[in-house]
């Protein structure tokens, strides 16, 4: 069972930046595709970004493209989400997820097998 622990959330003003981290317990971290999702109050959990096992391919939701960057360090069993130019609509609980798959459809949350507990990001306007 992969344990995922997110950190780095907090309160930031609009236009500011935050960097989320997600540390995995699994030594075979590199075999998992990793994704970030978010859920705002009263809304469905939605895809934010994903990265392939080798970090060769990244995917972004249109709403964050150009502002967020996903990366991973397989030696540290960690995936990151750098969030710049934050907007009030980015306010949500952010979750990282791990899935043992490759190919396409990284944005589908059902493809992910393991989830972290979430970290709150609040952007004040």
PDB file of C-alpha atoms in Angstrom:
ATOM      1  CA  UNK A   1       0.000   0.000   0.000  1.00  0.00           C
ATOM      2  CA  UNK A   2       1.464   3.322  -1.087  1.00  0.00           C
ATOM      3  CA  UNK A   3       1.211   6.074   1.500  1.00  0.00           C
ATOM      4  CA  UNK A   4       1.108   9.612   0.099  1.00  0.00           C
ATOM      5  CA  UNK A   5       1.588  12.704   2.240  1.00  0.00           C
ATOM      6  CA  UNK A   6       1.004  16.182   0.820  1.00  0.00           C
ATOM      7  CA  UNK A   7       2.484  19.366   2.240  1.00  0.00           C
ATOM      8  CA  UNK A   8       2.976  22.982   1.270  1.00  0.00           C
ATOM      9  CA  UNK A   9      -0.580  24.238   1.282  1.00  0.00           C
ATOM     10  CA  UNK A  10      -1.597  27.455   2.958  1.00  0.00           C
ATOM     11  CA  UNK A  11      -3.054  30.907   2.570  1.00  0.00           C
ATOM     12  CA  UNK A  12      -1.719  33.146  -0.190  1.00  0.00           C
ATOM     13  CA  UNK A  13      -2.829  36.332  -1.869  1.00  0.00           C
ATOM     14  CA  UNK A  14      -4.004  36.332  -5.454  1.00  0.00           C
ATOM     15  CA  UNK A  15      -1.036  36.508  -7.785  1.00  0.00           C
ATOM     16  CA  UNK A  16       1.191  34.682  -5.332  1.00  0.00           C
ATOM     17  CA  UNK A  17       2.838  31.288  -5.495  1.00  0.00           C
ATOM     18  CA  UNK A  18       2.882  28.041  -3.567  1.00  0.00           C
ATOM     19  CA  UNK A  19       4.751  24.786  -4.025  1.00  0.00           C
ATOM     20  CA  UNK A  20       3.027  21.591  -3.031  1.00  0.00           C
ATOM     21  CA  UNK A  21       4.952  18.419  -2.309  1.00  0.00           C
ATOM     22  CA  UNK A  22       3.772  14.851  -2.098  1.00  0.00           C
ATOM     23  CA  UNK A  23       6.055  12.289  -0.509  1.00  0.00           C
ATOM     24  CA  UNK A  24       5.462   8.607  -1.183  1.00  0.00           C
ATOM     25  CA  UNK A  25       6.373   5.765   1.122  1.00  0.00           C
ATOM     26  CA  UNK A  26       6.871   3.314  -1.690  1.00  0.00           C
ATOM     27  CA  UNK A  27      10.441   2.616  -2.802  1.00  0.00           C
ATOM     28  CA  UNK A  28       9.076   1.659  -6.208  1.00  0.00           C
ATOM     29  CA  UNK A  29       7.651   5.168  -6.589  1.00  0.00           C
ATOM     30  CA  UNK A  30       9.026   5.400 -10.116  1.00  0.00           C
ATOM     31  CA  UNK A  31       6.578   2.793 -11.424  1.00  0.00           C
ATOM     32  CA  UNK A  32       3.598   5.040 -10.688  1.00  0.00           C
ATOM     33  CA  UNK A  33       2.077   7.780 -12.750  1.00  0.00           C
ATOM     34  CA  UNK A  34       1.374  10.691 -10.429  1.00  0.00           C
ATOM     35  CA  UNK A  35      -1.394  13.219 -10.507  1.00  0.00           C
ATOM     36  CA  UNK A  36      -2.695  16.243  -8.658  1.00  0.00           C
ATOM     37  CA  UNK A  37      -6.414  16.790  -8.238  1.00  0.00           C
ATOM     38  CA  UNK A  38      -8.366  19.390  -6.318  1.00  0.00           C
ATOM     39  CA  UNK A  39     -11.779  19.695  -4.762  1.00  0.00           C
ATOM     40  CA  UNK A  40     -13.512  22.923  -3.860  1.00  0.00           C
ATOM     41  CA  UNK A  41     -16.476  22.993  -1.461  1.00  0.00           C
ATOM     42  CA  UNK A  42     -19.616  21.671  -3.120  1.00  0.00           C
ATOM     43  CA  UNK A  43     -17.769  20.635  -6.270  1.00  0.00           C
ATOM     44  CA  UNK A  44     -16.494  17.430  -7.794  1.00  0.00           C
ATOM     45  CA  UNK A  45     -12.858  16.494  -7.468  1.00  0.00           C
ATOM     46  CA  UNK A  46     -11.171  17.691 -10.635  1.00  0.00           C
ATOM     47  CA  UNK A  47      -7.959  17.001 -12.471  1.00  0.00           C
ATOM     48  CA  UNK A  48      -5.152  19.541 -12.177  1.00  0.00           C
ATOM     49  CA  UNK A  49      -1.963  17.966 -13.521  1.00  0.00           C
ATOM     50  CA  UNK A  50      -0.261  14.631 -14.050  1.00  0.00           C
ATOM     51  CA  UNK A  51       3.178  13.302 -14.854  1.00  0.00           C
ATOM     52  CA  UNK A  52       4.234  10.024 -16.377  1.00  0.00           C
ATOM     53  CA  UNK A  53       6.431   7.500 -14.608  1.00  0.00           C
ATOM     54  CA  UNK A  54       9.632   8.698 -16.229  1.00  0.00           C
ATOM     55  CA  UNK A  55       8.614  12.377 -16.028  1.00  0.00           C
ATOM     56  CA  UNK A  56       8.822  12.503 -19.788  1.00  0.00           C
ATOM     57  CA  UNK A  57       5.202  13.536 -20.260  1.00  0.00           C
ATOM     58  CA  UNK A  58       3.124  16.057 -18.357  1.00  0.00           C
ATOM     59  CA  UNK A  59      -0.551  16.940 -18.588  1.00  0.00           C
ATOM     60  CA  UNK A  60      -2.463  19.955 -17.347  1.00  0.00           C
ATOM     61  CA  UNK A  61      -6.019  21.077 -17.024  1.00  0.00           C
ATOM     62  CA  UNK A  62      -6.731  24.058 -19.245  1.00  0.00           C
ATOM     63  CA  UNK A  63      -7.501  26.161 -16.189  1.00  0.00           C
ATOM     64  CA  UNK A  64      -3.946  25.871 -14.856  1.00  0.00           C
ATOM     65  CA  UNK A  65      -1.912  25.552 -18.028  1.00  0.00           C
ATOM     66  CA  UNK A  66       0.889  28.104 -18.091  1.00  0.00           C
ATOM     67  CA  UNK A  67       0.596  28.787 -14.345  1.00  0.00           C
ATOM     68  CA  UNK A  68       1.223  25.396 -12.700  1.00  0.00           C
ATOM     69  CA  UNK A  69       4.131  23.017 -13.216  1.00  0.00           C
ATOM     70  CA  UNK A  70       4.240  19.402 -12.129  1.00  0.00           C
ATOM     71  CA  UNK A  71       7.545  17.631 -11.609  1.00  0.00           C
ATOM     72  CA  UNK A  72       8.879  14.590  -9.832  1.00  0.00           C
ATOM     73  CA  UNK A  73      12.096  13.415  -8.245  1.00  0.00           C
ATOM     74  CA  UNK A  74      12.112   9.624  -8.297  1.00  0.00           C
ATOM     75  CA  UNK A  75      15.232   9.502  -6.134  1.00  0.00           C
ATOM     76  CA  UNK A  76      13.303  11.318  -3.391  1.00  0.00           C
ATOM     77  CA  UNK A  77       9.975   9.560  -4.003  1.00  0.00           C
ATOM     78  CA  UNK A  78       8.369  12.986  -4.315  1.00  0.00           C
ATOM     79  CA  UNK A  79       6.140  14.794  -6.759  1.00  0.00           C
ATOM     80  CA  UNK A  80       5.750  18.570  -6.776  1.00  0.00           C
ATOM     81  CA  UNK A  81       3.225  21.093  -7.969  1.00  0.00           C
ATOM     82  CA  UNK A  82       4.559  24.602  -8.445  1.00  0.00           C
ATOM     83  CA  UNK A  83       1.628  27.010  -8.543  1.00  0.00           C
ATOM     84  CA  UNK A  84       2.180  30.547  -9.779  1.00  0.00           C
ATOM     85  CA  UNK A  85      -0.168  33.456 -10.492  1.00  0.00           C
ATOM     86  CA  UNK A  86      -2.709  31.971  -8.150  1.00  0.00           C
ATOM     87  CA  UNK A  87      -6.331  33.011  -8.449  1.00  0.00           C
ATOM     88  CA  UNK A  88      -9.203  32.850  -5.986  1.00  0.00           C
ATOM     89  CA  UNK A  89     -10.748  30.056  -8.061  1.00  0.00           C
ATOM     90  CA  UNK A  90      -7.698  27.900  -7.296  1.00  0.00           C
ATOM     91  CA  UNK A  91      -8.896  27.656  -3.695  1.00  0.00           C
ATOM     92  CA  UNK A  92      -9.472  23.987  -2.908  1.00  0.00           C
ATOM     93  CA  UNK A  93      -8.126  20.959  -1.140  1.00  0.00           C
ATOM     94  CA  UNK A  94      -5.350  19.540  -3.294  1.00  0.00           C
ATOM     95  CA  UNK A  95      -4.761  15.803  -3.435  1.00  0.00           C
ATOM     96  CA  UNK A  96      -1.930  13.843  -4.945  1.00  0.00           C
ATOM     97  CA  UNK A  97      -2.595  10.421  -6.382  1.00  0.00           C
ATOM     98  CA  UNK A  98      -0.588   7.466  -7.667  1.00  0.00           C
ATOM     99  CA  UNK A  99      -1.655   5.088 -10.377  1.00  0.00           C
ATOM    100  CA  UNK A 100      -0.037   2.045 -11.886  1.00  0.00           C
ATOM    101  CA  UNK A 101      -0.754   2.761 -15.516  1.00  0.00           C
ATOM    102  CA  UNK A 102       0.686   4.340 -18.633  1.00  0.00           C
ATOM    103  CA  UNK A 103      -0.614   5.608 -21.908  1.00  0.00           C
ATOM    104  CA  UNK A 104      -3.371   8.184 -21.911  1.00  0.00           C
ATOM    105  CA  UNK A 105      -6.310   9.401 -19.839  1.00  0.00           C
ATOM    106  CA  UNK A 106      -4.189  10.697 -16.984  1.00  0.00           C
ATOM    107  CA  UNK A 107      -7.012  13.095 -16.135  1.00  0.00           C
ATOM    108  CA  UNK A 108      -9.398  10.332 -15.079  1.00  0.00           C
ATOM    109  CA  UNK A 109      -9.328  10.017 -11.299  1.00  0.00           C
ATOM    110  CA  UNK A 110     -10.587   6.429 -11.378  1.00  0.00           C
ATOM    111  CA  UNK A 111      -7.272   5.384 -12.906  1.00  0.00           C
ATOM    112  CA  UNK A 112      -5.472   6.251  -9.668  1.00  0.00           C
ATOM    113  CA  UNK A 113      -5.177   3.671  -6.939  1.00  0.00           C
ATOM    114  CA  UNK A 114      -3.702   5.605  -4.040  1.00  0.00           C
ATOM    115  CA  UNK A 115      -4.541   9.030  -2.637  1.00  0.00           C
ATOM    116  CA  UNK A 116      -3.111  11.376  -0.083  1.00  0.00           C
ATOM    117  CA  UNK A 117      -5.119  13.065   2.648  1.00  0.00           C
ATOM    118  CA  UNK A 118      -5.104  16.444   0.925  1.00  0.00           C
ATOM    119  CA  UNK A 119      -3.698  19.878   1.691  1.00  0.00           C
ATOM    120  CA  UNK A 120      -5.720  23.082   1.769  1.00  0.00           C
ATOM    121  CA  UNK A 121      -4.856  25.922  -0.577  1.00  0.00           C
ATOM    122  CA  UNK A 122      -6.661  29.200   0.011  1.00  0.00           C
ATOM    123  CA  UNK A 123      -6.168  32.155  -2.311  1.00  0.00           C
ATOM    124  CA  UNK A 124      -7.458  35.469  -1.050  1.00  0.00           C
ATOM    125  CA  UNK A 125      -8.491  38.134  -3.526  1.00  0.00           C
TER     126      UNK A 125
END
